[in-house]
Short mmCIF file of C-alpha atoms and ligand atoms in Angstrom, two decimals:
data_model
loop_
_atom_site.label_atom_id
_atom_site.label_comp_id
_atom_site.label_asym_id
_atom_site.label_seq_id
_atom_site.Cartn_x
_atom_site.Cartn_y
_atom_site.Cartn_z
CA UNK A 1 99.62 135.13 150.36
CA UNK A 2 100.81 136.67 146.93
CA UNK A 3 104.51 138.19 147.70
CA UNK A 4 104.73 141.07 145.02
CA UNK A 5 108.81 142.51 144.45
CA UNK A 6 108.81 145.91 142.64
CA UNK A 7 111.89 147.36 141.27
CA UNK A 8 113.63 145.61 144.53
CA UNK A 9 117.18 146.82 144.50
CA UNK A 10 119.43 146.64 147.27
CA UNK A 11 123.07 148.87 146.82
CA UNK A 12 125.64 148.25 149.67
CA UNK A 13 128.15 150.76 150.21
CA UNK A 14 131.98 149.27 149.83
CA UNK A 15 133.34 147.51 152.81
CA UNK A 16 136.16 149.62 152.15
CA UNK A 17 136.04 153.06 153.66
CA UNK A 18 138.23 154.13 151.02
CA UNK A 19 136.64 152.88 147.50
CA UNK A 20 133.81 154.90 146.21
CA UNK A 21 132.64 151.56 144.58
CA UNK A 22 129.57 150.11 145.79
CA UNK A 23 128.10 146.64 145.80
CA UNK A 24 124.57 145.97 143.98
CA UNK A 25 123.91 142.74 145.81
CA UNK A 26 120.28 143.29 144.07
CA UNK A 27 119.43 145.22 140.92
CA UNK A 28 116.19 146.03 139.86
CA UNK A 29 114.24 142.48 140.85
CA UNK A 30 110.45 142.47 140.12
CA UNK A 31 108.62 139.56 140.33
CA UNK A 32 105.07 138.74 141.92
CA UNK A 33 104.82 135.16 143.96
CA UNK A 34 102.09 133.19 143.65
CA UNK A 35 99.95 132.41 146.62
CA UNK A 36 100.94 128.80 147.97
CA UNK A 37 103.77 128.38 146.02
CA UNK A 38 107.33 127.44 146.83
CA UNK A 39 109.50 129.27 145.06
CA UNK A 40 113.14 128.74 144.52
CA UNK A 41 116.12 131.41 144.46
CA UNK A 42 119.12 129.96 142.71
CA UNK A 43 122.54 131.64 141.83
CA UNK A 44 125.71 131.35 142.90
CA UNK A 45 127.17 132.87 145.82
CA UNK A 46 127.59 136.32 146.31
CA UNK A 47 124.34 136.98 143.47
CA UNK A 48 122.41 138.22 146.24
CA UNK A 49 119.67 135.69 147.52
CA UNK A 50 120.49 136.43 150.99
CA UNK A 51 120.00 139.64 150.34
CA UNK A 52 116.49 139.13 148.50
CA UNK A 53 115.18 137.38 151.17
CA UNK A 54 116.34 139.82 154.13
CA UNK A 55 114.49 142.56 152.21
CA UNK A 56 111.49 140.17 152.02
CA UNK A 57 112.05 139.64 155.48
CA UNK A 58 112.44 142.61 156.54
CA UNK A 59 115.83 142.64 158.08
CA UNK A 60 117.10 144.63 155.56
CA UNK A 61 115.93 147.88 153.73
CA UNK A 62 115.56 148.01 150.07
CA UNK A 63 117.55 150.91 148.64
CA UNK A 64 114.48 151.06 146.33
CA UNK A 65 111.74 149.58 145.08
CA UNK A 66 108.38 148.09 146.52
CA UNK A 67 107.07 144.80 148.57
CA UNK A 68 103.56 143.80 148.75
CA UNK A 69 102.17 140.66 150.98
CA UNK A 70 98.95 140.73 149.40
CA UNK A 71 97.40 143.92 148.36
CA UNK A 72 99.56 145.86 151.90
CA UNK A 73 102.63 147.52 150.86
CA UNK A 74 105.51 146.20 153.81
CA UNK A 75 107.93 147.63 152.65
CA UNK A 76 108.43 149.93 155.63
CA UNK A 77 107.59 147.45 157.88
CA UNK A 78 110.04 145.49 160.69
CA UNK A 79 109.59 142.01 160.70
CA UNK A 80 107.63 141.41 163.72
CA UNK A 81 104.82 143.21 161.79
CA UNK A 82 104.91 141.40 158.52
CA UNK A 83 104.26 137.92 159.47
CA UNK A 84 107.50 136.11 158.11
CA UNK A 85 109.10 132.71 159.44
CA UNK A 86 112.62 133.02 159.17
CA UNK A 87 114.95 129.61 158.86
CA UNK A 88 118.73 130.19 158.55
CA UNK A 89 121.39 127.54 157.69
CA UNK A 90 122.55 127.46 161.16
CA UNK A 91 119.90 126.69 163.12
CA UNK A 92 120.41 129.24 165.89
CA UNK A 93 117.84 127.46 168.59
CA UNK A 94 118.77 128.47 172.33
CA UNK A 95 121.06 125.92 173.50
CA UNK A 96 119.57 126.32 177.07
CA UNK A 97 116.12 126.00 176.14
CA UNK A 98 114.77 122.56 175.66
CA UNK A 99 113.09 121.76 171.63
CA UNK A 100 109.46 122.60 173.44
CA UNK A 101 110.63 126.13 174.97
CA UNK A 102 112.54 126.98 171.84
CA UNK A 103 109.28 126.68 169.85
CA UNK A 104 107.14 128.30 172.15
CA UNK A 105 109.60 131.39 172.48
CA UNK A 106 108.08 133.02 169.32
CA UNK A 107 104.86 133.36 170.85
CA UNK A 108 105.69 134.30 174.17
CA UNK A 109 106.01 137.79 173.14
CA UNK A 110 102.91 138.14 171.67
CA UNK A 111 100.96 141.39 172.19
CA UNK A 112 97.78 142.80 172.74
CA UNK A 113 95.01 141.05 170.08
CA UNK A 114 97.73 137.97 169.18
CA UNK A 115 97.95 137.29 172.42
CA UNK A 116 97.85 133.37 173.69
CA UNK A 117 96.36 131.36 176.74
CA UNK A 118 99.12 128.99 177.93
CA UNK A 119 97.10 126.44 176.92
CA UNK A 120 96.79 127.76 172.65
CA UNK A 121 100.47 128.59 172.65
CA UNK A 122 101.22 124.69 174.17
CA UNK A 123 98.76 123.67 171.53
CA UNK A 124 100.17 125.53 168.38
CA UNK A 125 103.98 124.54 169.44
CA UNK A 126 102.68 120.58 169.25
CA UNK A 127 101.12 121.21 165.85
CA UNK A 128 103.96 122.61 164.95
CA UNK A 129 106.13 120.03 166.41
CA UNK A 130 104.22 117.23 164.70
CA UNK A 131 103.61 119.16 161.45
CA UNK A 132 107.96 118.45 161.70
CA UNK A 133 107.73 114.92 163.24
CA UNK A 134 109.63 116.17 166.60
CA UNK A 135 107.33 116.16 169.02
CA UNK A 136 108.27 113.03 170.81
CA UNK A 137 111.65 114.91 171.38
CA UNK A 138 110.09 118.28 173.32
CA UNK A 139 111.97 117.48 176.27
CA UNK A 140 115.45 117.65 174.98
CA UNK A 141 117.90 119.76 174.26
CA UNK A 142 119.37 121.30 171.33
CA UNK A 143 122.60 119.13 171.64
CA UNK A 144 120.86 116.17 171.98
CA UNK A 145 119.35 116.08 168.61
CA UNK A 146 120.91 115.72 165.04
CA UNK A 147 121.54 118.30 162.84
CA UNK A 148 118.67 117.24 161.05
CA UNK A 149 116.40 116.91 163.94
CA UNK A 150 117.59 120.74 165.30
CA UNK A 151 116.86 122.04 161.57
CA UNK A 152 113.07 120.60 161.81
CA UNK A 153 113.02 122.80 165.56
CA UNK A 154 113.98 125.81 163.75
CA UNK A 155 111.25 125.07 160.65
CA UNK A 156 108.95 124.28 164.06
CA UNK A 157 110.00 127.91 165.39
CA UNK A 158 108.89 129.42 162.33
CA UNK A 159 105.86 127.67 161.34
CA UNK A 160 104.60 128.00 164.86
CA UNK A 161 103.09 131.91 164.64
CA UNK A 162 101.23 130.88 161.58
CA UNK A 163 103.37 132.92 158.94
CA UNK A 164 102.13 134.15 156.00
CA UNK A 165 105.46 134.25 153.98
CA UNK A 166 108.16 131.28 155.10
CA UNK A 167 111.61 132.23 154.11
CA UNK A 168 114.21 129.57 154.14
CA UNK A 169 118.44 130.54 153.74
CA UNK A 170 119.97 127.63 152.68
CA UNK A 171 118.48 125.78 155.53
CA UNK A 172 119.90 122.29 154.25
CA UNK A 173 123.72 123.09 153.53
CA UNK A 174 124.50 122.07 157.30
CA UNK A 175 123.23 118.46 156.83
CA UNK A 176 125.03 115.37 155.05
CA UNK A 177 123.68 114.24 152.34
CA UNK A 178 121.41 112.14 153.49
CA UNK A 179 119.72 114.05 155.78
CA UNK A 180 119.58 117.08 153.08
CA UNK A 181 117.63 114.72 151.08
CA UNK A 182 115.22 113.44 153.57
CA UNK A 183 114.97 117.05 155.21
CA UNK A 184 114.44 118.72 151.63
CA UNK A 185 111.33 115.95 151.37
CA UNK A 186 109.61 117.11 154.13
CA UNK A 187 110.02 121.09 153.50
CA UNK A 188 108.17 119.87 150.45
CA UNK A 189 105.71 117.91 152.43
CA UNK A 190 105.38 120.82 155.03
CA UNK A 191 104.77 123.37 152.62
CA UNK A 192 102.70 121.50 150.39
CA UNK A 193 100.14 120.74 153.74
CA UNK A 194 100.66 124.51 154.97
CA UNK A 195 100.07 125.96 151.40
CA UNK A 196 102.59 128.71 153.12
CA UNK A 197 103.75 130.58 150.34
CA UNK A 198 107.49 130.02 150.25
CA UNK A 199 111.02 131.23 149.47
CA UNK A 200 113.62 128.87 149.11
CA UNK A 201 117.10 129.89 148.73
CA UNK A 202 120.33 127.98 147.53
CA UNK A 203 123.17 127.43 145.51
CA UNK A 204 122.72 123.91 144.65
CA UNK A 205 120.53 123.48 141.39
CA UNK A 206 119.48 119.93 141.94
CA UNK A 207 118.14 121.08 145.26
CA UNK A 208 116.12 124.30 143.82
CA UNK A 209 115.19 121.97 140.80
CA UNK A 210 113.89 119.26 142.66
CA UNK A 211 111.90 120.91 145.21
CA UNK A 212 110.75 124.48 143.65
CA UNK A 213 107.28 124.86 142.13
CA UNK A 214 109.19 128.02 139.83
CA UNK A 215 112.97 128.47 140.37
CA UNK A 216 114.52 132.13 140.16
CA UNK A 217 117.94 132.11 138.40
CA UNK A 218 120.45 135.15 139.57
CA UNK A 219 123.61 136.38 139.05
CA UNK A 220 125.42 138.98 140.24
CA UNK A 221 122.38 141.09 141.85
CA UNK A 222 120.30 140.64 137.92
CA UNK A 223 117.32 137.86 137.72
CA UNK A 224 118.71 135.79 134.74
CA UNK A 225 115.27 133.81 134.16
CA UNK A 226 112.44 132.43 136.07
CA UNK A 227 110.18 129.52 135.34
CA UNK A 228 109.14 126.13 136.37
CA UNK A 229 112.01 124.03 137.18
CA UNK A 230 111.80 121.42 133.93
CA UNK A 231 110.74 124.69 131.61
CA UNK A 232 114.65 126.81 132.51
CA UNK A 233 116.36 123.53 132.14
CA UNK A 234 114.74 122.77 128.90
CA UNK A 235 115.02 126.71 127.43
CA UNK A 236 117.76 128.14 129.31
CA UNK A 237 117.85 132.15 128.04
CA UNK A 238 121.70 132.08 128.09
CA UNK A 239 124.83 130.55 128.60
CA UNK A 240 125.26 131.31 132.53
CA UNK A 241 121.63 129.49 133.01
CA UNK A 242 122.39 126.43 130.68
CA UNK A 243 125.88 126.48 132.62
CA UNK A 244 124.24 126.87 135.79
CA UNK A 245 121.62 123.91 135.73
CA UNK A 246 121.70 119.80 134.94
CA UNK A 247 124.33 117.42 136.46
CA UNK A 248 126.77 116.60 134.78
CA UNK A 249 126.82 120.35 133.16
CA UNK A 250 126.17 121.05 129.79
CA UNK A 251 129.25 120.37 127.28
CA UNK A 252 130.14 123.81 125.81
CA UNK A 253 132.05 123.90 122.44
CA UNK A 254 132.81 126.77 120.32
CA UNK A 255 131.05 126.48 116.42
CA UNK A 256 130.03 128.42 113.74
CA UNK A 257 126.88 128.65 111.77
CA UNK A 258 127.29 128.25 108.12
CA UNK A 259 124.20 128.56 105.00
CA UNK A 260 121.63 126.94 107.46
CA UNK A 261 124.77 124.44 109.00
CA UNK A 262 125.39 124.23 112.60
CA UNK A 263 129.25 123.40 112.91
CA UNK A 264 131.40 121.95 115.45
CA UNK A 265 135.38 122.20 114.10
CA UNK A 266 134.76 120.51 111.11
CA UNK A 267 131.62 118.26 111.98
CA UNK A 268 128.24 119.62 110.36
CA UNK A 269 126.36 118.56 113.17
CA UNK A 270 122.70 120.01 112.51
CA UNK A 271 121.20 122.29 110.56
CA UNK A 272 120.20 126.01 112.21
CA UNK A 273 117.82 127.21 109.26
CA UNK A 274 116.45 130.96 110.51
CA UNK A 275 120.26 132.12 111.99
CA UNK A 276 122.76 133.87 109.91
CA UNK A 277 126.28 132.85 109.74
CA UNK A 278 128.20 133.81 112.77
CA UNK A 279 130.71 132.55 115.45
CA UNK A 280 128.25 131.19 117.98
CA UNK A 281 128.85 129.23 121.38
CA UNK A 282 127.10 125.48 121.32
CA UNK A 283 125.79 123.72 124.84
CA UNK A 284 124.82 120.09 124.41
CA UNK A 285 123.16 118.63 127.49
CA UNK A 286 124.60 114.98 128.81
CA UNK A 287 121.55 113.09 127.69
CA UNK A 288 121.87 114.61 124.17
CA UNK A 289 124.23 112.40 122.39
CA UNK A 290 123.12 109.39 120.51
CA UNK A 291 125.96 106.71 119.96
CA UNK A 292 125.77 107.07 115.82
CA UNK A 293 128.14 104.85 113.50
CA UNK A 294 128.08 107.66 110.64
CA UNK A 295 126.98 110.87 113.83
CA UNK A 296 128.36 114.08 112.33
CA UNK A 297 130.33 114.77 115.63
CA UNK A 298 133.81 113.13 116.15
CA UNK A 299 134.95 113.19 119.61
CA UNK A 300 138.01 111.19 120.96
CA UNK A 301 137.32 108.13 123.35
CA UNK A 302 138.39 108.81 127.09
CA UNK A 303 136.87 106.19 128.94
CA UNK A 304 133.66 104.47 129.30
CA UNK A 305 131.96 104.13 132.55
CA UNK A 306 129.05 102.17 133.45
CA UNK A 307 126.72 103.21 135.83
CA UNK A 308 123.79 100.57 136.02
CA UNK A 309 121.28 102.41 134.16
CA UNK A 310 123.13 104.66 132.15
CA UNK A 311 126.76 104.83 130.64
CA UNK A 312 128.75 107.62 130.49
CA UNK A 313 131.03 108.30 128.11
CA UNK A 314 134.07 110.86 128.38
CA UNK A 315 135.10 111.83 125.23
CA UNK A 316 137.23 114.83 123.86
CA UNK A 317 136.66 117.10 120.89
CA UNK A 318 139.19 120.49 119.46
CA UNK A 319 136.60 122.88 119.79
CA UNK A 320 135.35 121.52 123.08
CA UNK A 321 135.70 124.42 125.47
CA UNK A 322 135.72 122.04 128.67
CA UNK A 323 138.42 119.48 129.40
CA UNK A 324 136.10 116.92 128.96
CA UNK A 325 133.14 115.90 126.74
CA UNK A 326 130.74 113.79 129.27
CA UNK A 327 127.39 112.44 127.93
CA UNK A 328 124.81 109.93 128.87
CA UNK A 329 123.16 107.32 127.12
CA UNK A 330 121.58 104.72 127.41
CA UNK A 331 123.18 100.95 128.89
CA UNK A 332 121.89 98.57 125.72
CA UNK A 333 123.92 100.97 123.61
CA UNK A 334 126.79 98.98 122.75
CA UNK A 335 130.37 100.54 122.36
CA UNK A 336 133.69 98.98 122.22
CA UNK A 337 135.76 100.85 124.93
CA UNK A 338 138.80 100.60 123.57
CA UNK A 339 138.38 102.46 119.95
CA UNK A 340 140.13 105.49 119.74
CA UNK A 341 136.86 107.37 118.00
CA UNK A 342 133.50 108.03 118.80
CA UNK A 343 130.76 109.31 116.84
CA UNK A 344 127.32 110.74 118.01
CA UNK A 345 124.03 112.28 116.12
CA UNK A 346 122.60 114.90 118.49
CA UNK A 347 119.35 115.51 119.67
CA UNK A 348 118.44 118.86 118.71
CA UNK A 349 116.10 119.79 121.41
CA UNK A 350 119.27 119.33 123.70
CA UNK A 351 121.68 121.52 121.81
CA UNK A 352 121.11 125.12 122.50
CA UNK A 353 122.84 128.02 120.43
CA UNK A 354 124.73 131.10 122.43
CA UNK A 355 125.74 134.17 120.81
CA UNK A 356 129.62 133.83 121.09
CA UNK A 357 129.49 137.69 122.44
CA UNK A 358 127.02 138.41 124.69
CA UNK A 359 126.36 134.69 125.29
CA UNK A 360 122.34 135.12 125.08
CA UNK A 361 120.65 132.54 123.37
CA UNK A 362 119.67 132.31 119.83
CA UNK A 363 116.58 131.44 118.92
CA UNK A 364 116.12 131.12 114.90
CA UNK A 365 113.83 133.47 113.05
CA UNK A 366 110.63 131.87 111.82
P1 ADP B 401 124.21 135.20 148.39
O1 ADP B 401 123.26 134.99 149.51
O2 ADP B 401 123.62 134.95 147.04
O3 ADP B 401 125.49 134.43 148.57
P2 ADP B 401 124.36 137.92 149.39
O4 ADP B 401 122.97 138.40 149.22
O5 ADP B 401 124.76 137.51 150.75
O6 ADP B 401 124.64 136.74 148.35
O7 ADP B 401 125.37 139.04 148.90
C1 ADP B 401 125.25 139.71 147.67
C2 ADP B 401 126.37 140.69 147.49
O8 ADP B 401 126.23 141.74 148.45
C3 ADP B 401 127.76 140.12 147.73
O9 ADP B 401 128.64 140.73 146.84
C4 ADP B 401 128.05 140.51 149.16
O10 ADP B 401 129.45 140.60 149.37
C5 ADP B 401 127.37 141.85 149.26
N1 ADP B 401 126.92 142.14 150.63
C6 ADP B 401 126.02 141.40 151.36
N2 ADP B 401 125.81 141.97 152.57
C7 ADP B 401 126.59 143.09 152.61
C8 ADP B 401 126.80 144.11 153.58
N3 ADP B 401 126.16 144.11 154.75
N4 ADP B 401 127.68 145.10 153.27
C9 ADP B 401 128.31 145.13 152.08
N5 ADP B 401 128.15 144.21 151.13
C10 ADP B 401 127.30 143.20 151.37
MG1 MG B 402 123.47 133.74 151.23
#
């Protein structure tokens, strides 16, 4: 099912009575979903992914704007009528009901045309239930599973009336981290086998990056960019989104171009041919240093640490705009830990140029 979002905006008047100030929690977000694909919504919180997906859902009303499942406009819709599972980050199963009632409740109140024999509702709840590997735990109740094990009931619950859309709110943030990996695995799987087309909301890039077939970037109500996961990381379209994906974060300095010269303080790092001279912000991803005995950029030795595979290096440099330089390379690269100086050559696919203002990138003219 192809989720369409026209125009979606979503204006909340102020929680207080008093202020005539309102609260965009969504401004102006268009964006058509593919069919079958999982689809992440990223942004910090308070940029109004809940709120996306409650219009989607329809829990809550869009102030304006348009959603299509399909070629059907919902947008007036309740959400009994438009076919959505809805997960939540706190389970919310029926702690009286055992795992096999709790799924089955969803299609208990079927009516007229949808509605089941006892025998296709047991039969759809134990798809469901295996589709989640739970079904050897019907019997219990709520308490007596893991958090883990109650999050795959609630995916059950909303798998189990065969929805077109599946709409997920930060369903892993209640789970250590173990269990957030192994859980965020099998949404993958699930999805993946269901071909449900899906939106996945969260806070935690490495989560949206590793599990999203396109991630959504927002802040603040606005859709920053959208793309496949490796494409945003690799061409972020401003500061906030370079910021906002890769651990460690990006190393931010403030530089200058200079006749063609990318500078860093006083380093001539690489050339920008195609951008005039201006005051411009720098990002340099982790893995974008290269330990260089005559590099351009001098940065200040902080420590060394090893960490099997790679080594990261803390460095500091003046016009470093973080407390901290950190960046990645590789273990044969041999440095002595103790100099006072370090010097790296940069790859320039991993250094990305922000105007110092407006902090969009800046791409050079051909
Ligand atoms: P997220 O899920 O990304 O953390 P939300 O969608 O929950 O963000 O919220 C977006 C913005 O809308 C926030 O500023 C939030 O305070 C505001 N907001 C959300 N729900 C309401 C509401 N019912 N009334 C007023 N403001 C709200
Ligand atoms: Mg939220």
């Amino acid at each position: 099912m192809k989720v369409e979002l026209e125009n979606l905006t979503k204006i909340f008047p102020s929680r207080n009575k008093k202020s005539q100030e309102v609260v965009v929690a969504v401004d102006n977000f268009t964006f058509s979903i593919p069919d079958g694909k999982l689809v992440g919504l990223l942004g910090p919180s308070g940029c109004g992914k809940s709120t996306t997906l409650y219009m989607i859902s329809g829990l809550q009303k869009p102030t304006s704007g348009k959603i299509y499942f399909g070629d059907d406009d919902v947008t007036e819709l309740t959400p009994e009528h438009r076919g959505v599972g809805l997960v939540f980050q706190n389970y919310a199963l029926y702690p009286h009901m055992t795992v096999k009632q709790n799924i089955l409740f969803p299609l208990q109140n079927l009516k007229g045309e949808d509605k089941l024999t006892k025998d296709e509702m047991l039969e759809r709840a134990y798809n469901a239930a295996k589709l989640v590997q739970i079904d050897d735990l019907m019997d219990r109740k709520p308490n007596e599973l893991s958090g883990g094990q109650q999050q795959r009931v609630a995916i059950a619950r909303a798998l189990v009336k065969m929805p077109r859309v599946l709409l997920l709110d930060e369903p892993l943030s209640n789970l250590d981290a173990r269990l957030r990996l192994q859980t965020r695995e099998e949404i993958r799987r699930i999805q993946r086998e269901t071909q449900i087309t899906t939106v996945f909301v969260t806070h935690d890039q490495e989560e949206a990056m590793s599990i999203s077939d396109i991630i959504v970037v927002m802040k603040t109500g606005v859709v920053q960019q959208i793309g496949k996961p490796q494409e945003v990381y690799d061409n972020p379209i401003n500061l906030f989104v370079a910021k906002f994906l890769g651990t460690p974060p990006i190393n931010v300095f403030s530089g200058r171009v200079e006749g063609g010269m990318l500078y860093i303080g006083d380093d001539a790092v690489l050339p920008a041919r195609g951008i005039d001279d201006r005051e411009v912000t720098v990002g340099i991803r982790p893995e974008g240093f290269v330990l260089s005995e005559d590099g351009p950029l001098h940065c200040k030795l902080s420590s060394v640490e090893v960490m099997g595979r790679d080594v990261s290096i803390v460095s500091g440099h003046d016009a470093s705009l973080n407390p901290v330089i950190r960046s990645i390379i590789d273990a044969d690269c041999k440095l002595d830990p103790t100099a006072e100086c370090v010097r790296f050559a940069l790859k320039p696919h991993k250094v990305f140029i922000f105007d110092k203002e407006t902090e969009e990138r800046i791409l050079p003219e051909e």
